[in-house]
Short mmCIF file of C-alpha atoms in Angstrom, two decimals:
data_model
loop_
_atom_site.label_atom_id
_atom_site.label_comp_id
_atom_site.label_asym_id
_atom_site.label_seq_id
_atom_site.Cartn_x
_atom_site.Cartn_y
_atom_site.Cartn_z
CA MET A 29 121.44 27.11 68.88
CA LYS A 30 123.36 29.73 66.89
CA LYS A 31 120.36 32.07 67.20
CA ILE A 32 120.32 31.65 71.00
CA LEU A 33 124.08 32.34 71.27
CA LYS A 34 123.73 35.34 69.03
CA THR A 35 120.89 36.67 71.23
CA LEU A 36 122.95 36.16 74.42
CA LEU A 37 125.88 37.93 72.82
CA PHE A 38 123.74 41.00 72.11
CA CYS A 39 122.45 40.96 75.73
CA PHE A 40 125.99 40.91 77.16
CA LEU A 41 126.97 43.72 74.80
CA ALA A 42 123.99 45.85 75.91
CA ILE A 43 124.87 45.32 79.58
CA ALA A 44 128.43 46.40 78.88
CA ILE A 45 127.23 49.55 77.10
CA ILE A 46 124.86 50.42 79.99
CA THR A 47 127.66 49.88 82.51
CA GLY A 48 129.94 52.14 80.49
CA CYS A 49 127.29 54.87 80.35
CA LYS A 50 127.23 54.98 84.18
CA LYS A 51 130.94 55.49 84.50
CA ASN A 52 130.50 59.10 85.69
CA GLU A 53 127.99 58.15 88.40
CA PHE A 54 128.59 56.47 91.77
CA SER A 55 129.21 52.82 90.93
CA ASP A 56 129.49 51.11 94.32
CA ILE A 57 130.47 51.60 97.95
CA GLY A 58 134.16 52.32 98.31
CA GLU A 59 136.49 51.99 101.26
CA GLY A 60 137.34 54.89 103.54
CA THR A 61 136.17 56.97 106.50
CA VAL A 62 134.47 60.29 107.21
CA GLU A 63 135.30 61.73 110.61
CA ALA A 64 132.08 62.04 112.64
CA LYS A 65 132.94 64.50 115.40
CA GLU A 66 129.79 65.98 116.95
CA TYR A 67 129.22 69.73 116.60
CA ILE A 68 127.04 72.05 118.65
CA PHE A 69 125.23 74.92 116.94
CA ASN A 70 124.51 77.85 119.27
CA ARG A 71 121.28 79.69 118.51
CA ALA A 72 122.48 82.81 120.32
CA THR A 73 125.84 83.17 118.58
CA LYS A 74 124.59 81.63 115.31
CA THR A 75 127.75 79.59 114.93
CA PHE A 76 129.37 76.36 116.14
CA ASP A 77 130.96 75.88 119.53
CA SER A 78 134.35 75.34 117.87
CA GLY A 79 134.23 78.25 115.44
CA ASP A 80 132.76 79.37 112.12
CA GLU A 81 133.43 76.13 110.21
CA LEU A 82 132.27 72.55 110.39
CA LYS A 83 135.26 70.29 109.64
CA SER A 84 135.81 66.62 108.94
CA ASN A 85 138.84 64.60 107.89
CA ILE A 86 138.08 62.26 105.00
CA ALA A 87 140.19 59.24 104.03
CA ALA A 88 139.34 57.43 100.79
CA ALA A 89 141.15 54.37 99.43
CA GLU A 90 140.60 55.50 95.84
CA GLY A 91 141.14 59.22 96.51
CA VAL A 92 138.68 62.06 97.05
CA LYS A 93 137.30 63.48 93.82
CA PHE A 94 134.07 65.29 94.85
CA VAL A 95 132.36 65.89 98.19
CA TYR A 96 128.65 66.65 98.48
CA CYS A 97 127.23 67.88 101.82
CA TYR A 98 123.52 67.73 102.69
CA LEU A 99 121.95 69.40 105.73
CA GLN A 100 119.47 67.14 107.47
CA ARG A 101 116.66 68.58 109.60
CA ALA A 102 113.79 66.69 111.22
CA ASP A 103 111.03 68.75 109.61
CA LYS A 104 112.53 69.47 106.19
CA THR A 105 113.88 67.62 103.19
CA ASP A 106 117.64 67.32 102.90
CA SER A 107 119.25 70.35 101.29
CA LEU A 108 122.58 70.54 99.46
CA ILE A 109 124.63 73.21 101.22
CA HIS A 110 128.21 72.60 100.08
CA VAL A 111 130.06 70.99 97.15
CA THR A 112 133.81 70.72 96.63
CA ASP A 113 135.88 69.18 93.83
CA ASN A 114 139.10 68.95 95.87
CA LYS A 115 140.57 71.58 93.53
CA GLY A 116 141.11 69.02 90.79
CA VAL A 117 143.44 66.86 92.89
CA ILE A 118 142.43 63.27 93.66
CA SER A 119 144.14 62.62 97.00
CA PRO A 120 143.66 59.84 99.56
CA THR A 121 142.95 62.37 102.35
CA TYR A 122 140.97 65.57 102.41
CA GLU A 123 139.99 68.07 105.12
CA LEU A 124 136.40 69.11 104.58
CA ALA A 125 135.58 72.63 105.83
CA ILE A 126 132.00 73.94 105.50
CA PRO A 127 131.73 77.67 106.35
CA ILE A 128 128.93 78.83 108.65
CA ALA A 129 127.67 80.99 105.77
CA ALA A 130 126.50 77.78 104.06
CA PHE A 131 124.02 77.06 106.88
CA PRO A 132 120.56 78.61 107.31
CA VAL A 133 121.46 79.93 110.76
CA ASN A 134 117.94 81.20 111.47
CA SER A 135 116.36 77.83 110.70
CA MET A 136 118.44 75.29 112.59
CA SER A 137 116.20 74.33 115.50
CA THR A 138 115.45 70.84 114.12
CA VAL A 139 118.93 70.11 112.77
CA LYS A 140 120.21 66.54 112.94
CA GLY A 141 123.50 66.85 111.11
CA VAL A 142 125.28 66.87 107.76
CA LYS A 143 125.30 63.87 105.43
CA VAL A 144 128.59 63.70 103.55
CA LEU A 145 128.73 61.89 100.20
CA VAL A 146 132.22 61.36 98.76
CA LYS A 147 132.86 60.44 95.14
CA GLN A 148 136.19 58.62 94.85
CA GLY A 149 138.65 58.52 92.00
CA ASN A 150 137.14 55.31 90.60
CA ASN A 151 133.60 56.74 90.92
CA SER A 152 132.77 54.59 93.92
CA SER A 153 131.00 56.33 96.79
CA LEU A 154 131.72 56.83 100.44
CA GLU A 155 129.12 58.10 102.87
CA GLY A 156 129.41 59.65 106.32
CA PHE A 157 127.39 61.65 108.81
CA ILE A 158 128.46 64.55 111.04
CA PRO A 159 126.00 64.98 113.91
CA ILE A 160 124.95 68.49 115.04
CA LYS A 161 123.19 69.35 118.28
CA TYR A 162 121.10 72.49 118.57
CA PHE A 163 121.84 74.60 121.64
CA ASP A 164 119.26 77.20 122.65
CA PRO A 165 120.60 79.04 125.70
CA ALA A 166 118.08 80.71 127.98
CA LEU A 167 118.13 84.47 128.46
CA PRO A 168 119.35 86.06 131.70
CA GLN A 169 116.56 86.24 134.27
CA PHE A 170 115.69 88.93 136.83
CA SER A 171 114.19 88.36 140.26
CA ALA A 172 113.79 90.23 143.55
CA PHE A 173 113.52 93.61 141.87
CA PRO A 174 111.05 96.42 142.64
CA THR A 175 108.42 97.36 140.07
CA THR A 176 108.44 100.94 141.40
CA ILE A 177 111.04 103.05 143.18
CA ASN A 178 110.73 106.44 144.81
CA ALA A 179 113.78 108.31 143.59
CA ASP A 180 115.31 111.13 145.60
CA ILE A 181 114.83 114.09 143.26
CA ASN A 182 117.21 116.24 145.34
CA GLY A 183 120.27 114.27 144.27
CA LEU A 184 120.82 111.72 147.07
CA PRO A 185 121.56 108.20 145.74
CA THR A 186 118.62 105.81 145.35
CA ALA A 187 119.36 102.08 145.64
CA ILE A 188 118.31 99.88 142.73
CA THR A 189 118.52 96.20 143.62
CA ALA A 190 117.85 92.98 141.73
CA THR A 191 119.07 89.42 141.41
CA ILE A 192 120.18 88.40 137.93
CA LYS A 193 120.81 84.78 136.99
CA SER A 194 122.23 83.03 133.96
CA GLU A 195 123.32 79.41 133.82
CA PHE A 196 126.05 80.46 131.39
CA GLY A 197 127.30 83.62 133.11
CA ILE A 198 126.54 87.35 133.32
CA LYS A 199 128.97 89.60 131.45
CA GLN A 200 127.50 93.09 131.91
CA VAL A 201 124.60 95.07 133.35
CA ASP A 202 123.56 98.43 131.86
CA VAL A 203 121.46 101.03 133.67
CA TYR A 204 119.34 103.47 131.63
CA ASP A 205 116.82 106.20 132.37
CA ASP A 206 114.53 108.37 130.24
CA TYR A 207 115.41 111.82 131.50
CA GLN A 208 115.35 113.47 128.06
CA SER A 209 112.05 112.09 126.77
CA GLU A 210 109.67 109.57 128.31
CA ASN A 211 110.38 105.98 127.21
CA THR A 212 113.44 107.05 125.22
CA TYR A 213 116.27 105.53 127.21
CA VAL A 214 119.74 107.00 127.70
CA LEU A 215 122.63 105.10 129.28
CA VAL A 216 123.39 106.04 132.90
CA ASN A 217 126.18 103.54 133.58
CA SER A 218 127.56 100.16 132.50
CA ILE A 219 128.60 97.65 135.15
CA THR A 220 131.40 95.52 133.73
CA GLY A 221 134.03 93.22 135.20
CA ILE A 222 131.36 90.88 136.56
CA ALA A 223 133.55 87.86 135.68
CA ASN A 224 130.75 85.85 134.08
CA VAL A 225 129.16 84.87 137.38
CA LYS A 226 126.00 82.81 137.14
CA GLU A 227 124.21 84.85 139.81
CA TYR A 228 124.75 88.56 140.31
CA ALA A 229 123.31 90.66 143.12
CA LEU A 230 122.78 94.14 141.69
CA ASN A 231 122.92 97.03 144.15
CA TYR A 232 123.34 100.21 142.18
CA ALA A 233 123.33 103.72 143.64
CA TYR A 234 121.33 105.78 141.15
CA THR A 235 121.47 109.56 141.17
CA TYR A 236 118.20 110.94 139.83
CA ARG A 237 118.35 112.86 136.56
CA LYS A 238 115.70 115.53 136.19
CA ALA A 239 112.49 114.48 134.46
CA ALA A 240 113.31 110.75 134.36
CA GLN A 241 110.25 108.57 134.90
CA HIS A 242 111.63 105.07 134.39
CA ILE A 243 114.75 102.99 134.97
CA LYS A 244 115.67 100.22 132.53
CA LEU A 245 118.09 97.43 133.49
CA VAL A 246 119.66 95.37 130.70
CA ALA A 247 121.59 92.18 131.52
CA THR A 248 123.99 90.65 128.95
CA ASP A 249 125.26 87.06 129.17
CA ILE A 250 128.43 85.52 127.77
CA TYR A 251 126.67 84.90 124.45
CA ASN A 252 125.68 88.58 124.17
CA GLN A 253 122.06 87.71 124.79
CA THR A 254 120.15 90.42 126.60
CA ASN A 255 117.09 90.61 128.79
CA GLU A 256 115.64 93.72 130.35
CA ILE A 257 113.20 95.06 132.90
CA VAL A 258 111.69 98.53 133.37
CA ILE A 259 111.11 100.06 136.79
CA ASP A 260 108.68 102.95 137.24
CA MET A 261 109.63 106.18 139.04
CA PRO A 262 106.43 108.14 139.78
CA VAL A 263 107.62 111.74 139.57
CA ASP A 264 105.77 114.90 138.52
CA VAL A 265 108.29 115.80 135.85
CA SER A 266 106.53 119.01 134.92
CA ILE A 267 108.26 120.70 137.86
CA PHE A 268 111.61 120.27 136.10
CA LYS A 269 110.60 121.38 132.64
CA PRO A 270 110.25 124.96 131.41
CA ARG A 271 106.89 126.54 132.17
CA LEU A 272 104.96 128.68 129.69
CA ASP A 273 102.41 131.12 131.11
CA ASN A 274 100.30 134.06 129.94
CA PHE A 275 100.33 133.12 126.25
CA ALA A 276 97.15 133.74 124.25
CA ALA A 277 94.76 130.80 123.96
CA SER A 278 94.51 131.58 120.22
CA ILE A 279 95.87 134.23 117.87
CA THR A 280 94.34 136.09 114.95
CA PRO A 281 97.31 136.56 112.62
CA ASN A 282 98.06 139.62 110.56
CA THR A 283 97.88 138.10 107.07
CA SER A 284 99.92 140.90 105.50
CA GLY A 285 102.61 141.46 108.14
CA SER A 286 104.00 140.22 111.43
CA THR A 287 102.03 139.18 114.50
CA ALA A 288 103.31 139.52 118.07
CA VAL A 289 103.48 136.33 120.16
CA THR A 290 104.08 137.06 123.85
CA GLY A 291 104.16 135.22 127.16
CA ASP A 292 106.25 134.35 130.22
CA ILE A 293 108.67 131.41 130.35
CA SER A 294 110.37 130.13 133.49
CA SER A 295 112.81 127.31 134.21
CA ILE A 296 114.28 126.05 137.48
CA THR A 297 117.56 125.20 135.75
CA GLY A 298 117.67 128.08 133.26
CA LEU A 299 116.72 128.52 129.61
CA LYS A 300 118.87 127.74 126.59
CA HIS A 301 116.62 128.76 123.66
CA VAL A 302 113.01 129.25 122.54
CA ASP A 303 111.79 128.14 119.10
CA ILE A 304 108.67 129.01 117.12
CA TYR A 305 107.11 126.71 114.49
CA ASP A 306 104.00 126.58 112.32
CA ASP A 307 102.26 123.87 110.28
CA ARG A 308 101.83 125.63 106.93
CA ASN A 309 103.19 122.58 105.08
CA GLY A 310 101.24 119.97 107.01
CA THR A 311 103.88 119.31 109.69
CA TYR A 312 105.53 121.65 112.15
CA GLU A 313 108.62 123.36 110.74
CA LEU A 314 111.01 125.65 112.56
CA LEU A 315 110.62 129.34 111.67
CA SER A 316 112.98 131.08 114.09
CA SER A 317 114.89 130.64 117.35
CA THR A 318 115.69 132.94 120.25
CA ASN A 319 119.18 131.93 121.40
CA GLY A 320 121.77 133.24 123.82
CA LEU A 321 119.50 133.10 126.86
CA ASN A 322 122.47 132.04 129.02
CA GLY A 323 120.48 130.08 131.58
CA VAL A 324 118.08 132.88 132.55
CA LYS A 325 115.39 131.43 134.80
CA THR A 326 112.57 133.83 133.94
CA TYR A 327 112.08 135.27 130.49
CA ASN A 328 109.48 137.56 128.98
CA TYR A 329 109.05 136.16 125.49
CA ASN A 330 108.17 138.69 122.79
CA GLY A 331 108.32 136.89 119.48
CA SER A 332 107.24 137.86 115.99
CA TYR A 333 105.30 135.52 113.70
CA THR A 334 104.87 136.00 109.95
CA TYR A 335 101.73 134.24 108.75
CA ALA A 336 101.66 131.96 105.72
CA MET A 337 98.68 130.47 103.93
CA ARG A 338 97.63 127.01 105.17
CA ALA A 339 99.04 127.46 108.67
CA ASN A 340 96.50 126.45 111.32
CA ASN A 341 98.65 126.52 114.44
CA ILE A 342 101.90 127.85 115.80
CA LYS A 343 104.01 125.96 118.32
CA ILE A 344 106.36 127.41 120.93
CA ILE A 345 109.10 125.13 122.33
CA ALA A 346 111.16 126.25 125.31
CA VAL A 347 114.39 124.29 125.98
CA ASP A 348 116.40 124.51 129.21
CA ILE A 349 120.15 124.12 129.73
CA GLU A 350 119.69 120.38 130.36
CA ASP A 351 117.78 119.99 127.09
CA LEU A 352 114.45 119.39 128.78
CA GLN A 353 111.68 121.01 126.81
CA THR A 354 108.07 122.09 127.00
CA GLU A 355 105.86 122.92 124.05
CA LEU A 356 102.70 124.97 123.65
CA ILE A 357 100.42 124.87 120.60
CA ILE A 358 98.43 128.03 119.86
CA PRO A 359 95.62 127.79 117.28
CA LEU A 360 95.39 130.49 114.62
CA ASN A 361 92.00 132.10 114.07
CA VAL A 362 91.86 131.54 110.32
CA THR A 363 89.24 129.98 108.07
CA TYR A 364 90.16 128.36 104.77
CA LEU A 365 87.68 127.87 101.96
CA SER A 366 89.47 124.81 100.59
CA THR A 367 91.33 121.78 101.88
CA LEU A 368 94.78 121.10 100.46
CA TYR A 369 96.11 117.56 100.04
CA LYS A 370 99.79 117.60 99.14
CA ASP A 371 101.92 115.16 97.16
CA VAL A 372 99.18 112.75 96.14
CA VAL A 373 100.69 109.91 94.09
CA MET A 374 98.74 107.82 91.60
CA ASN A 375 99.82 105.10 89.19
CA ALA A 376 98.31 103.97 85.92
CA GLN A 377 99.31 100.34 85.77
CA THR A 378 96.86 97.65 84.75
CA ALA A 379 97.26 96.18 88.24
CA GLY A 380 97.68 99.60 89.87
CA THR A 381 97.35 100.13 93.61
CA ASN A 382 96.70 103.92 93.49
CA THR A 383 94.38 104.34 90.53
CA ILE A 384 91.35 105.84 92.32
CA PHE A 385 91.12 109.26 94.03
CA PHE A 386 88.55 110.14 96.71
CA ASP A 387 87.66 113.77 97.32
CA ALA A 388 86.19 113.07 100.76
CA ASP A 389 89.60 112.66 102.39
CA GLY A 390 92.23 113.00 99.66
CA SER A 391 93.05 109.29 99.74
CA THR A 392 93.73 106.82 96.94
CA LYS A 393 92.97 103.16 96.44
CA GLY A 394 93.70 100.51 93.83
CA ASN A 395 91.96 98.31 91.32
CA CYS A 396 90.76 95.77 93.87
CA ASP A 397 88.56 98.51 95.41
CA LEU A 398 86.89 99.63 92.18
CA ASN A 399 83.53 97.92 92.57
CA ALA A 400 83.17 98.99 96.19
CA SER A 401 84.04 102.59 95.24
CA GLU A 402 81.86 103.18 92.17
CA ALA A 403 79.63 105.70 93.99
CA THR A 404 82.34 107.54 95.94
CA MET A 405 85.36 107.81 93.61
CA ALA A 406 86.04 111.31 92.27
CA PHE A 407 88.28 110.33 89.36
CA LEU A 408 90.69 107.65 88.12
CA PHE A 409 94.13 107.60 86.52
CA TYR A 410 94.96 105.29 83.62
CA ALA A 411 97.41 105.30 80.70
CA THR A 412 96.33 104.49 77.16
CA SER A 413 98.81 104.25 74.29
CA SER A 414 98.38 108.03 73.89
CA GLY A 415 99.44 108.83 77.44
CA PRO A 416 98.40 108.92 81.12
CA THR A 417 94.93 110.35 81.58
CA PHE A 418 92.62 111.47 84.37
CA TYR A 419 89.29 109.71 83.86
CA SER A 420 85.83 110.73 84.94
CA PRO A 421 84.17 107.65 86.49
CA THR A 422 81.37 107.86 83.91
CA ASN A 423 83.94 107.87 81.10
CA THR A 424 85.55 104.52 81.96
CA THR A 425 83.29 102.20 79.95
CA ASN A 426 85.84 101.59 77.21
CA VAL A 427 88.81 101.10 79.54
CA ALA A 428 87.20 99.36 82.54
CA SER A 429 88.34 95.91 81.44
CA ASN A 430 91.96 97.11 81.54
CA PHE A 431 91.75 97.74 85.30
CA ARG A 432 92.53 94.33 86.78
CA CYS A 433 92.57 92.90 90.27
CA ASN A 434 94.43 89.60 90.62
CA GLY A 435 94.06 89.12 86.87
CA ALA A 436 90.29 89.76 86.79
CA SER A 437 88.99 92.77 84.86
CA TRP A 438 86.81 95.41 86.46
CA VAL A 439 83.17 94.90 85.47
CA ILE A 440 81.20 98.03 86.34
CA GLY A 441 78.44 96.98 88.71
CA ASN A 442 76.24 100.07 88.96
CA PRO A 443 77.00 102.77 86.38
CA SER A 444 74.03 104.87 87.52
CA VAL A 445 75.76 105.86 90.79
CA MET A 446 79.05 106.90 89.19
CA ARG A 447 79.91 110.60 89.17
CA ALA A 448 80.38 112.64 85.99
CA THR A 449 83.50 114.53 87.07
CA ARG A 450 84.73 117.10 84.56
CA PHE A 451 88.12 118.75 83.99
CA ARG A 452 89.69 121.77 82.30
CA VAL A 453 93.41 122.35 81.91
CA LEU A 454 94.14 126.01 82.78
CA LEU A 455 96.42 128.00 80.51
CA PRO A 456 98.54 130.94 81.67
CA THR A 457 97.88 132.62 78.31
CA VAL A 458 94.22 133.10 79.29
CA ALA A 459 93.77 136.10 81.61
CA ALA A 460 91.19 134.56 83.96
CA GLU A 461 93.27 131.40 84.26
CA LYS A 462 96.59 133.22 84.70
CA VAL A 463 95.20 134.67 87.94
CA VAL A 464 95.14 131.13 89.35
CA TYR A 465 98.76 130.54 88.33
CA ASP A 466 99.74 133.83 90.00
CA GLU A 467 97.99 132.95 93.25
CA ILE A 468 99.54 129.49 93.35
CA ALA A 469 102.99 131.05 92.85
CA ALA A 470 102.31 133.53 95.66
CA ASN A 471 100.92 130.80 97.95
CA SER A 472 97.67 132.75 98.29
CA PHE A 473 95.25 130.48 96.44
CA ASP A 474 92.27 129.37 98.54
CA ASP A 475 88.82 130.28 97.19
CA VAL A 476 88.44 127.50 94.62
CA ALA A 477 84.82 128.26 93.78
CA ALA A 478 85.44 131.97 93.17
CA ARG A 479 88.32 131.31 90.81
CA LEU A 480 86.90 128.32 88.91
CA GLY A 481 83.13 128.73 89.12
CA SER A 482 82.83 130.86 85.97
CA LEU A 483 84.95 128.58 83.77
CA SER A 484 83.62 126.05 81.29
CA ILE A 485 84.83 122.74 82.74
CA SER A 486 83.80 120.02 80.31
CA SER A 487 86.59 117.52 79.58
CA SER A 488 86.01 113.99 80.82
CA GLY A 489 89.61 112.87 80.34
CA PRO A 490 92.54 115.35 80.24
CA ARG A 491 95.73 113.68 79.04
CA TYR A 492 99.38 114.20 79.94
CA ASP A 493 101.73 115.13 77.10
CA ALA A 494 105.16 116.48 77.98
CA ASN A 495 106.02 117.39 74.38
CA THR A 496 102.95 119.33 73.30
CA ALA A 497 101.76 122.79 74.29
CA GLY A 498 98.90 122.66 76.76
CA THR A 499 95.28 122.88 75.70
CA SER A 500 92.08 122.69 77.70
CA SER A 501 92.41 118.89 77.61
CA LEU A 502 96.23 118.43 77.41
CA PHE A 503 98.41 119.08 80.45
CA ASN A 504 102.08 118.83 81.39
CA ALA A 505 104.12 119.29 84.55
CA THR A 506 105.52 122.73 83.72
CA THR A 507 103.64 125.30 81.64
CA ALA A 508 100.12 123.80 81.76
CA ASN A 509 100.09 122.00 85.11
CA LEU A 510 96.91 123.37 86.72
CA ILE A 511 93.66 121.50 86.13
CA ALA A 512 90.25 122.78 87.22
CA VAL A 513 87.90 120.00 88.35
CA ARG A 514 84.15 119.93 88.97
CA ILE A 515 83.13 116.96 91.13
CA PRO A 516 79.41 116.10 91.55
CA ASP A 517 78.31 115.35 95.10
CA VAL A 518 77.81 111.69 96.01
CA GLY A 519 74.22 110.75 95.26
CA ASN A 520 73.32 114.25 94.06
CA PRO A 521 74.54 114.94 90.51
CA SER A 522 72.82 118.36 90.43
CA SER A 523 75.18 119.69 93.11
CA SER A 524 78.95 119.78 92.87
CA LYS A 525 82.18 121.15 94.33
CA PHE A 526 85.25 122.56 92.64
CA ALA A 527 88.84 121.42 92.94
CA LEU A 528 92.21 122.40 91.51
CA ILE A 529 94.94 119.89 90.65
CA ARG A 530 98.51 121.18 90.56
CA VAL A 531 100.63 118.61 88.72
CA LYS A 532 104.15 118.42 90.22
CA GLU A 533 105.59 115.35 88.49
CA ALA A 534 104.41 112.99 85.76
CA ASN A 535 105.95 110.03 84.01
CA PHE A 536 104.76 108.28 80.86
CA SER A 537 106.33 104.83 80.71
CA ALA A 538 104.71 101.68 79.37
CA GLY A 539 103.31 99.78 82.32
CA ASN A 540 104.76 102.23 84.84
CA SER A 541 103.14 105.66 84.36
CA THR A 542 102.84 107.75 87.54
CA ILE A 543 101.79 111.23 88.62
CA LYS A 544 102.27 113.36 91.74
CA PHE A 545 100.09 116.39 92.46
CA ASP A 546 98.64 118.72 95.06
CA ILE A 547 94.88 119.15 95.05
CA TYR A 548 92.76 121.97 96.54
CA ILE A 549 89.16 120.89 97.22
CA GLN A 550 86.35 123.29 98.00
CA LYS A 551 84.97 122.89 101.51
#
């Protein structure tokens, strides 16, 4: 009997210890209330109908110690969005305020409400629920509008009519046209003071602006939601824009001086200025402007163009006093012996995305394209512990496993098709190589084969080293930044083309080595 009593005593003691260990958890359901006022969340305004907070008054018999708030949505698990400790005060009443910033406002379509869990002063719990309805207001709608209007181009008003409806109210209608550039819309007028009517009969008197081809109507409701329609205006806008006549179909430029560019320009509204551009750097850049034309309606243009290497075209843009413009592209009769690809960027990371260079089009690809590119790649870029290096495809056997795609190493599939590209770093201390540096500096380099064909180009992996003087296999980005390249033709190793790399930037950083260069490739 004593043994049984002793056993029961230990059991009661264990229960008491377990109960004591749970003192800081919710122990039972306490008395109190959580106000359950329904809220409406507006998808358009991304807030509640009553403001930017969800509030609830809490009364707890044992005082409010902590409040935990969980967002409940029909298609997602409950998520904790707000916790408060009542600022250390255990009071019988508490006003809960959850800011709108706590809610995922772009993912509220299936919201049900907020579950509120209150921990009272004696660790008992109190639970409540604040319901939330999701409100998705419809956009304003257009009806009874024309898809096309025939505008009066002589300045008489043209009526634009439409019926606009919103079950919540229309606040504003904006009228746009594209008189400056097609499909680029500029505000004509804003119709305000509509008084939030639910149906608005638009009847706007539009005065045509020269060269406009479309009207856009934008309706805004009380929630700042917008809907729009576009109405066509079939107009031959060329009659409003400057006209360029009697310019040459093509021009053979004077490569050592200026070249005359002449033609006739007319404008029904008058000219403001004429600009001339060329594409020497790959995109059209302004070279000079003829200003002070003071609205002259006919103008005999006599411009002067100074040729620069790599330009293929010039462009003339005539702009009138209303900023309408017409452009004319004139090809230059020049033939280049090489193609220049500017600002090529490669990286040398194990999981690099620009580790392969292709001479066919000056593009780059990454490690996941290695197997598919074994026959067509010109060279690769990879960094060993010694530094970033250009690699001939046939010289990658010892480093191939370090090129990884989604964690898998590159396993060379067909080494017999890979090209044996070779390199030579050019040094300005060598007379024949200094000529190349001089031509690059003068922007006159073009004939790659003539300049590089007599050189011994034999390195299969020139390496970047910013701190060592250049050699035929060591380059940098300053004093030894030109690299001659001989690239065998695809499928024909006995025939090759020459290329010149001009290193512009290089960075040697573990796991993050990069290089930027221009490359001239023999046509």
